[in-house]
Amino acid sequence: MFPTSNHSSVTEFILVGFSSDPTSNRILFIIFLLLYLCSVLGNGLIIILICLDFHLHTPMYFFLSMLSLLDMGYITTTVPQMLVHLLSRSKLISFAGCWLQMDVFGALGLTEAILFVVMAYDRYIAICFPLRYMLILNWNLCVQLLAGTWVSGFFFSLVHTFFTMRLPFCGPNIVNHYLCEGPSVRSLACMDTHLIEMVDFIMSIFMVLGPVTLILASYVRITMAILKIKSTQGRYKAFSTYASHLIVVILFYGPGIYIYMRPNSSYSPEKDKQISLFYNVFTALLNPVVYSLRNKDIKAAFIKVVVQNRVS
């Protein structure tokens, strides 16, 4: 039975984080601060380069800039608060703050998951129908696809957060995590959460397995098209453009599937913290590295901006 009202006696949660040792926390603070700054600067640089270079004003780089924007928001939702908690004795977060963090974190994550489908579709059109690329994937369609990803992501995240935070929490209020993530908070509920787990599982099928299936279908068609290319150079260029996307998708979906598509009975706080840290922090850091190192256009745009600044 779903809870119809919130009878929680809990008004705030305590986020345990990673360690209770002050020395370890100071070391972790420096590490995570550097990771956060590198991630924000890296993703921010990609957005700036795409905006400045006219040659990058294509659907592919439009979606890539949106991915970087999502990564910046995704990591900013959790890491600044984690940094404060690493240096502070108090690790409290209000009930409303926990609700907001869970909703925004989930919304940005789901939006990114759907955006990967759009990016896979973009690569499919570019490689399989190169002469009709801009005709099929016109700017009106790009904006519609992007709007659809944002609306879907925020809607399904709101449903997930609503059912989770409407559970009664009678105590304890200690969340063995560094953020308010659904499974970790749901484990504190003082009622049977089986039905809500089923709702989450059904949503995960649509929002995780559905996108993965569409992405794999696109990759199969792309691979078949690449193998038909006679030129070795042309084949390498086509493969490199979608190989970067494939790497990022694996890094993002792998941990997400483990966290959200397994029963609550197999919940493991320590393992979940490590996995969440990977797809929250490290994926956002690796995205600009993967795309910039494997992408000649991004590197060329960066060199052009540097040269122009030196000349001026």
One Martini backbone bead per residue (centre of mass of N, CA, C, O) as a GRO file, in nm:
protein
  312
    1MET     BB    1   0.097   0.035   0.022
    2PHE     BB    2   0.058   0.364  -0.022
    3PRO     BB    3   0.139   0.659   0.093
    4THR     BB    4  -0.071   0.951   0.161
    5SER     BB    5   0.117   1.047   0.398
    6ASN     BB    6   0.338   1.223   0.613
    7HIS     BB    7   0.453   1.058   0.931
    8SER     BB    8   0.713   1.184   1.003
    9SER     BB    9   0.965   1.239   1.263
   10VAL     BB   10   1.158   1.329   1.051
   11THR     BB   11   1.350   1.648   0.974
   12GLU     BB   12   1.636   1.503   0.944
   13PHE     BB   13   1.962   1.424   0.817
   14ILE     BB   14   2.250   1.202   0.823
   15LEU     BB   15   2.555   1.221   0.654
   16VAL     BB   16   2.820   1.018   0.676
   17GLY     BB   17   2.997   0.929   0.438
   18PHE     BB   18   3.340   0.812   0.467
   19SER     BB   19   3.456   0.957   0.739
   20SER     BB   20   3.559   1.027   1.096
   21ASP     BB   21   3.838   1.124   1.015
   22PRO     BB   22   3.990   1.426   0.992
   23THR     BB   23   4.238   1.358   0.817
   24SER     BB   24   4.090   1.204   0.591
   25ASN     BB   25   3.896   1.440   0.522
   26ARG     BB   26   4.113   1.640   0.424
   27ILE     BB   27   4.213   1.466   0.193
   28LEU     BB   28   3.937   1.433   0.052
   29PHE     BB   29   3.890   1.731   0.004
   30ILE     BB   30   4.122   1.778  -0.195
   31ILE     BB   31   4.046   1.564  -0.403
   32PHE     BB   32   3.745   1.658  -0.462
   33LEU     BB   33   3.813   1.946  -0.537
   34LEU     BB   34   3.986   1.880  -0.784
   35LEU     BB   35   3.774   1.713  -0.935
   36TYR     BB   36   3.562   1.935  -0.952
   37LEU     BB   37   3.726   2.151  -1.100
   38CYS     BB   38   3.802   1.978  -1.346
   39SER     BB   39   3.513   1.921  -1.436
   40VAL     BB   40   3.407   2.210  -1.470
   41LEU     BB   41   3.634   2.311  -1.658
   42GLY     BB   42   3.609   2.096  -1.880
   43ASN     BB   43   3.305   2.138  -1.948
   44GLY     BB   44   3.323   2.445  -1.987
   45LEU     BB   45   3.524   2.439  -2.225
   46ILE     BB   46   3.344   2.291  -2.426
   47ILE     BB   47   3.119   2.502  -2.435
   48ILE     BB   48   3.293   2.741  -2.528
   49LEU     BB   49   3.407   2.617  -2.791
   50ILE     BB   50   3.130   2.566  -2.926
   51CYS     BB   51   3.042   2.867  -2.922
   52LEU     BB   52   3.301   2.993  -3.078
   53ASP     BB   53   3.290   2.766  -3.297
   54PHE     BB   54   3.136   2.740  -3.599
   55HIS     BB   55   3.215   2.435  -3.675
   56LEU     BB   56   3.045   2.334  -3.399
   57HIS     BB   57   2.750   2.401  -3.531
   58THR     BB   58   2.619   2.106  -3.451
   59PRO     BB   59   2.435   1.857  -3.330
   60MET     BB   60   2.662   1.703  -3.188
   61TYR     BB   61   2.771   1.961  -3.022
   62PHE     BB   62   2.510   2.038  -2.895
   63PHE     BB   63   2.480   1.776  -2.726
   64LEU     BB   64   2.757   1.794  -2.588
   65SER     BB   65   2.701   2.059  -2.435
   66MET     BB   66   2.463   1.938  -2.272
   67LEU     BB   67   2.630   1.723  -2.130
   68SER     BB   68   2.817   1.921  -1.984
   69LEU     BB   69   2.593   2.069  -1.832
   70LEU     BB   70   2.489   1.823  -1.678
   71ASP     BB   71   2.754   1.752  -1.535
   72MET     BB   72   2.778   2.014  -1.376
   73GLY     BB   73   2.508   1.979  -1.223
   74TYR     BB   74   2.547   1.692  -1.109
   75ILE     BB   75   2.805   1.758  -0.931
   76THR     BB   76   2.684   2.018  -0.782
   77THR     BB   77   2.459   1.867  -0.617
   78THR     BB   78   2.693   1.714  -0.420
   79VAL     BB   79   2.994   1.808  -0.367
   80PRO     BB   80   2.980   2.073  -0.200
   81GLN     BB   81   2.843   1.936   0.042
   82MET     BB   82   3.062   1.724   0.090
   83LEU     BB   83   3.289   1.928   0.154
   84VAL     BB   84   3.157   2.049   0.403
   85HIS     BB   85   3.132   1.776   0.566
   86LEU     BB   86   3.443   1.714   0.579
   87LEU     BB   87   3.487   1.992   0.773
   88SER     BB   88   3.237   1.918   0.941
   89ARG     BB   89   3.055   1.812   1.213
   90SER     BB   90   2.812   1.869   1.055
   91LYS     BB   91   2.574   1.633   0.860
   92LEU     BB   92   2.325   1.791   0.789
   93ILE     BB   93   1.989   1.746   0.641
   94SER     BB   94   1.711   1.838   0.540
   95PHE     BB   95   1.423   1.722   0.427
   96ALA     BB   96   1.399   1.925   0.192
   97GLY     BB   97   1.694   1.897   0.095
   98CYS     BB   98   1.675   1.596   0.028
   99TRP     BB   99   1.451   1.618  -0.177
  100LEU     BB  100   1.595   1.812  -0.373
  101GLN     BB  101   1.849   1.643  -0.429
  102MET     BB  102   1.706   1.390  -0.537
  103ASP     BB  103   1.555   1.529  -0.769
  104VAL     BB  104   1.793   1.666  -0.923
  105PHE     BB  105   1.978   1.423  -0.949
  106GLY     BB  106   1.773   1.247  -1.104
  107ALA     BB  107   1.704   1.442  -1.336
  108LEU     BB  108   1.991   1.467  -1.457
  109GLY     BB  109   2.040   1.164  -1.494
  110LEU     BB  110   1.793   1.102  -1.681
  111THR     BB  111   1.856   1.311  -1.896
  112GLU     BB  112   2.128   1.185  -1.972
  113ALA     BB  113   2.022   0.907  -2.053
  114ILE     BB  114   1.848   1.020  -2.292
  115LEU     BB  115   2.071   1.177  -2.441
  116PHE     BB  116   2.225   0.923  -2.538
  117VAL     BB  117   2.011   0.847  -2.744
  118VAL     BB  118   2.030   1.102  -2.915
  119MET     BB  119   2.336   1.066  -2.978
  120ALA     BB  120   2.300   0.794  -3.122
  121TYR     BB  121   2.113   0.903  -3.343
  122ASP     BB  122   2.312   1.106  -3.456
  123ARG     BB  123   2.527   0.892  -3.542
  124TYR     BB  124   2.342   0.731  -3.727
  125ILE     BB  125   2.284   0.957  -3.931
  126ALA     BB  126   2.582   1.044  -3.995
  127ILE     BB  127   2.671   0.748  -4.101
  128CYS     BB  128   2.414   0.642  -4.274
  129PHE     BB  129   2.325   0.972  -4.357
  130PRO     BB  130   2.535   1.209  -4.448
  131LEU     BB  131   2.376   1.379  -4.677
  132ARG     BB  132   2.107   1.403  -4.463
  133TYR     BB  133   2.174   1.512  -4.183
  134MET     BB  134   2.065   1.821  -4.173
  135LEU     BB  135   1.781   1.745  -4.274
  136ILE     BB  136   1.692   1.554  -4.049
  137LEU     BB  137   1.878   1.713  -3.820
  138ASN     BB  138   1.735   1.965  -3.740
  139TRP     BB  139   1.690   2.225  -3.521
  140ASN     BB  140   1.401   2.164  -3.439
  141LEU     BB  141   1.453   1.870  -3.358
  142CYS     BB  142   1.673   1.921  -3.149
  143VAL     BB  143   1.497   2.087  -2.954
  144GLN     BB  144   1.279   1.871  -2.911
  145LEU     BB  145   1.464   1.651  -2.799
  146LEU     BB  146   1.575   1.815  -2.561
  147ALA     BB  147   1.305   1.879  -2.426
  148GLY     BB  148   1.224   1.581  -2.382
  149THR     BB  149   1.453   1.504  -2.189
  150TRP     BB  150   1.392   1.708  -1.962
  151VAL     BB  151   1.097   1.637  -1.904
  152SER     BB  152   1.137   1.335  -1.846
  153GLY     BB  153   1.348   1.353  -1.621
  154PHE     BB  154   1.180   1.534  -1.419
  155PHE     BB  155   0.928   1.361  -1.398
  156PHE     BB  156   1.047   1.083  -1.300
  157SER     BB  157   1.193   1.203  -1.056
  158LEU     BB  158   0.943   1.310  -0.909
  159VAL     BB  159   0.809   1.038  -0.868
  160HIS     BB  160   1.037   0.903  -0.711
  161THR     BB  161   1.057   1.116  -0.482
  162PHE     BB  162   0.768   1.114  -0.381
  163PHE     BB  163   0.755   0.812  -0.288
  164THR     BB  164   1.002   0.819  -0.101
  165MET     BB  165   0.929   1.088   0.083
  166ARG     BB  166   0.637   0.957   0.175
  167LEU     BB  167   0.763   0.801   0.368
  168PRO     BB  168   0.799   0.675   0.678
  169PHE     BB  169   1.013   0.834   0.933
  170CYS     BB  170   1.112   0.717   1.268
  171GLY     BB  171   1.381   0.597   1.282
  172PRO     BB  172   1.655   0.646   1.192
  173ASN     BB  173   1.862   0.936   1.031
  174ILE     BB  174   2.100   0.759   0.906
  175VAL     BB  175   2.292   0.810   0.614
  176ASN     BB  176   2.494   0.581   0.428
  177HIS     BB  177   2.606   0.862   0.281
  178TYR     BB  178   2.675   1.163   0.066
  179LEU     BB  179   2.369   1.133  -0.026
  180CYS     BB  180   2.033   1.161  -0.145
  181GLU     BB  181   1.951   0.845  -0.220
  182GLY     BB  182   1.700   0.643  -0.265
  183PRO     BB  183   1.797   0.364  -0.136
  184SER     BB  184   1.922   0.489   0.128
  185VAL     BB  185   1.657   0.624   0.231
  186ARG     BB  186   1.452   0.384   0.205
  187SER     BB  187   1.594   0.202   0.431
  188LEU     BB  188   1.456   0.395   0.674
  189ALA     BB  189   1.186   0.294   0.658
  190CYS     BB  190   0.874   0.215   0.857
  191MET     BB  191   0.811   0.020   0.600
  192ASP     BB  192   0.701  -0.139   0.339
  193THR     BB  193   0.880  -0.116   0.005
  194HIS     BB  194   0.789  -0.303  -0.230
  195LEU     BB  195   0.603  -0.129  -0.416
  196ILE     BB  196   0.812   0.098  -0.465
  197GLU     BB  197   1.019  -0.086  -0.593
  198MET     BB  198   0.839  -0.158  -0.834
  199VAL     BB  199   0.812   0.125  -0.947
  200ASP     BB  200   1.117   0.166  -0.991
  201PHE     BB  201   1.156  -0.077  -1.179
  202ILE     BB  202   0.963   0.014  -1.403
  203MET     BB  203   1.105   0.283  -1.455
  204SER     BB  204   1.381   0.154  -1.527
  205ILE     BB  205   1.293   0.016  -1.784
  206PHE     BB  206   1.226   0.285  -1.935
  207MET     BB  207   1.501   0.461  -1.834
  208VAL     BB  208   1.721   0.224  -1.902
  209LEU     BB  209   1.657  -0.022  -2.091
  210GLY     BB  210   1.539   0.139  -2.319
  211PRO     BB  211   1.788   0.314  -2.395
  212VAL     BB  212   1.987   0.078  -2.428
  213THR     BB  213   1.840  -0.058  -2.663
  214LEU     BB  214   1.857   0.185  -2.859
  215ILE     BB  215   2.164   0.210  -2.857
  216LEU     BB  216   2.231  -0.076  -2.958
  217ALA     BB  217   2.077  -0.051  -3.224
  218SER     BB  218   2.250   0.180  -3.332
  219TYR     BB  219   2.526   0.032  -3.319
  220VAL     BB  220   2.461  -0.191  -3.517
  221ARG     BB  221   2.407  -0.004  -3.760
  222ILE     BB  222   2.680   0.142  -3.751
  223THR     BB  223   2.865  -0.103  -3.784
  224MET     BB  224   2.753  -0.192  -4.059
  225ALA     BB  225   2.826   0.077  -4.202
  226ILE     BB  226   3.134   0.077  -4.149
  227LEU     BB  227   3.200  -0.200  -4.294
  228LYS     BB  228   3.120  -0.066  -4.586
  229ILE     BB  229   3.365   0.097  -4.576
  230LYS     BB  230   3.648   0.113  -4.780
  231SER     BB  231   3.791   0.323  -4.630
  232THR     BB  232   4.009   0.335  -4.373
  233GLN     BB  233   3.985   0.632  -4.292
  234GLY     BB  234   3.675   0.642  -4.289
  235ARG     BB  235   3.637   0.418  -4.079
  236TYR     BB  236   3.797   0.552  -3.850
  237LYS     BB  237   3.633   0.815  -3.828
  238ALA     BB  238   3.358   0.681  -3.769
  239PHE     BB  239   3.445   0.519  -3.519
  240SER     BB  240   3.556   0.754  -3.333
  241THR     BB  241   3.280   0.908  -3.296
  242TYR     BB  242   3.137   0.647  -3.142
  243ALA     BB  243   3.344   0.547  -2.929
  244SER     BB  244   3.319   0.775  -2.724
  245HIS     BB  245   3.020   0.727  -2.665
  246LEU     BB  246   3.048   0.432  -2.568
  247ILE     BB  247   3.227   0.482  -2.321
  248VAL     BB  248   3.034   0.675  -2.168
  249VAL     BB  249   2.790   0.484  -2.151
  250ILE     BB  250   2.922   0.260  -1.983
  251LEU     BB  251   3.006   0.443  -1.739
  252PHE     BB  252   2.704   0.523  -1.675
  253TYR     BB  253   2.514   0.259  -1.687
  254GLY     BB  254   2.643   0.045  -1.515
  255PRO     BB  255   2.604   0.170  -1.224
  256GLY     BB  256   2.300   0.245  -1.254
  257ILE     BB  257   2.189  -0.043  -1.280
  258TYR     BB  258   2.287  -0.143  -1.005
  259ILE     BB  259   2.138   0.063  -0.819
  260TYR     BB  260   1.821   0.056  -0.963
  261MET     BB  261   1.814  -0.286  -1.052
  262ARG     BB  262   1.779  -0.375  -0.745
  263PRO     BB  263   1.706  -0.499  -0.462
  264ASN     BB  264   1.687  -0.384  -0.134
  265SER     BB  265   1.818  -0.644  -0.003
  266SER     BB  266   2.108  -0.572  -0.167
  267TYR     BB  267   2.194  -0.346   0.007
  268SER     BB  268   2.518  -0.158  -0.002
  269PRO     BB  269   2.658   0.109   0.130
  270GLU     BB  270   2.962   0.104   0.052
  271LYS     BB  271   2.930   0.023  -0.246
  272ASP     BB  272   2.734   0.253  -0.327
  273LYS     BB  273   2.925   0.488  -0.275
  274GLN     BB  274   3.138   0.411  -0.485
  275ILE     BB  275   2.952   0.398  -0.735
  276SER     BB  276   2.832   0.682  -0.714
  277LEU     BB  277   3.103   0.828  -0.734
  278PHE     BB  278   3.169   0.739  -1.017
  279TYR     BB  279   2.898   0.842  -1.178
  280ASN     BB  280   2.922   1.137  -1.058
  281VAL     BB  281   3.235   1.222  -1.076
  282PHE     BB  282   3.410   1.059  -1.291
  283THR     BB  283   3.229   1.088  -1.539
  284ALA     BB  284   3.237   1.402  -1.547
  285LEU     BB  285   3.551   1.396  -1.589
  286LEU     BB  286   3.577   1.197  -1.845
  287ASN     BB  287   3.415   1.321  -2.074
  288PRO     BB  288   3.613   1.551  -2.168
  289VAL     BB  289   3.853   1.361  -2.212
  290VAL     BB  290   3.735   1.173  -2.426
  291TYR     BB  291   3.639   1.396  -2.632
  292SER     BB  292   3.913   1.557  -2.659
  293LEU     BB  293   4.124   1.327  -2.726
  294ARG     BB  294   3.925   1.200  -2.977
  295ASN     BB  295   3.892   1.509  -3.089
  296LYS     BB  296   3.986   1.718  -3.342
  297ASP     BB  297   3.788   1.960  -3.325
  298ILE     BB  298   3.837   2.037  -3.030
  299LYS     BB  299   4.145   2.078  -3.055
  300ALA     BB  300   4.130   2.293  -3.279
  301ALA     BB  301   3.960   2.499  -3.117
  302PHE     BB  302   4.165   2.538  -2.890
  303ILE     BB  303   4.403   2.639  -3.063
  304LYS     BB  304   4.255   2.881  -3.187
  305VAL     BB  305   4.200   3.033  -2.921
  306VAL     BB  306   4.494   3.056  -2.828
  307VAL     BB  307   4.603   3.208  -3.077
  308GLN     BB  308   4.409   3.453  -3.065
  309ASN     BB  309   4.500   3.549  -2.781
  310ARG     BB  310   4.799   3.599  -2.857
  311VAL     BB  311   4.753   3.804  -3.086
  312SER     BB  312   4.570   4.002  -2.901
   0.00000   0.00000   0.00000
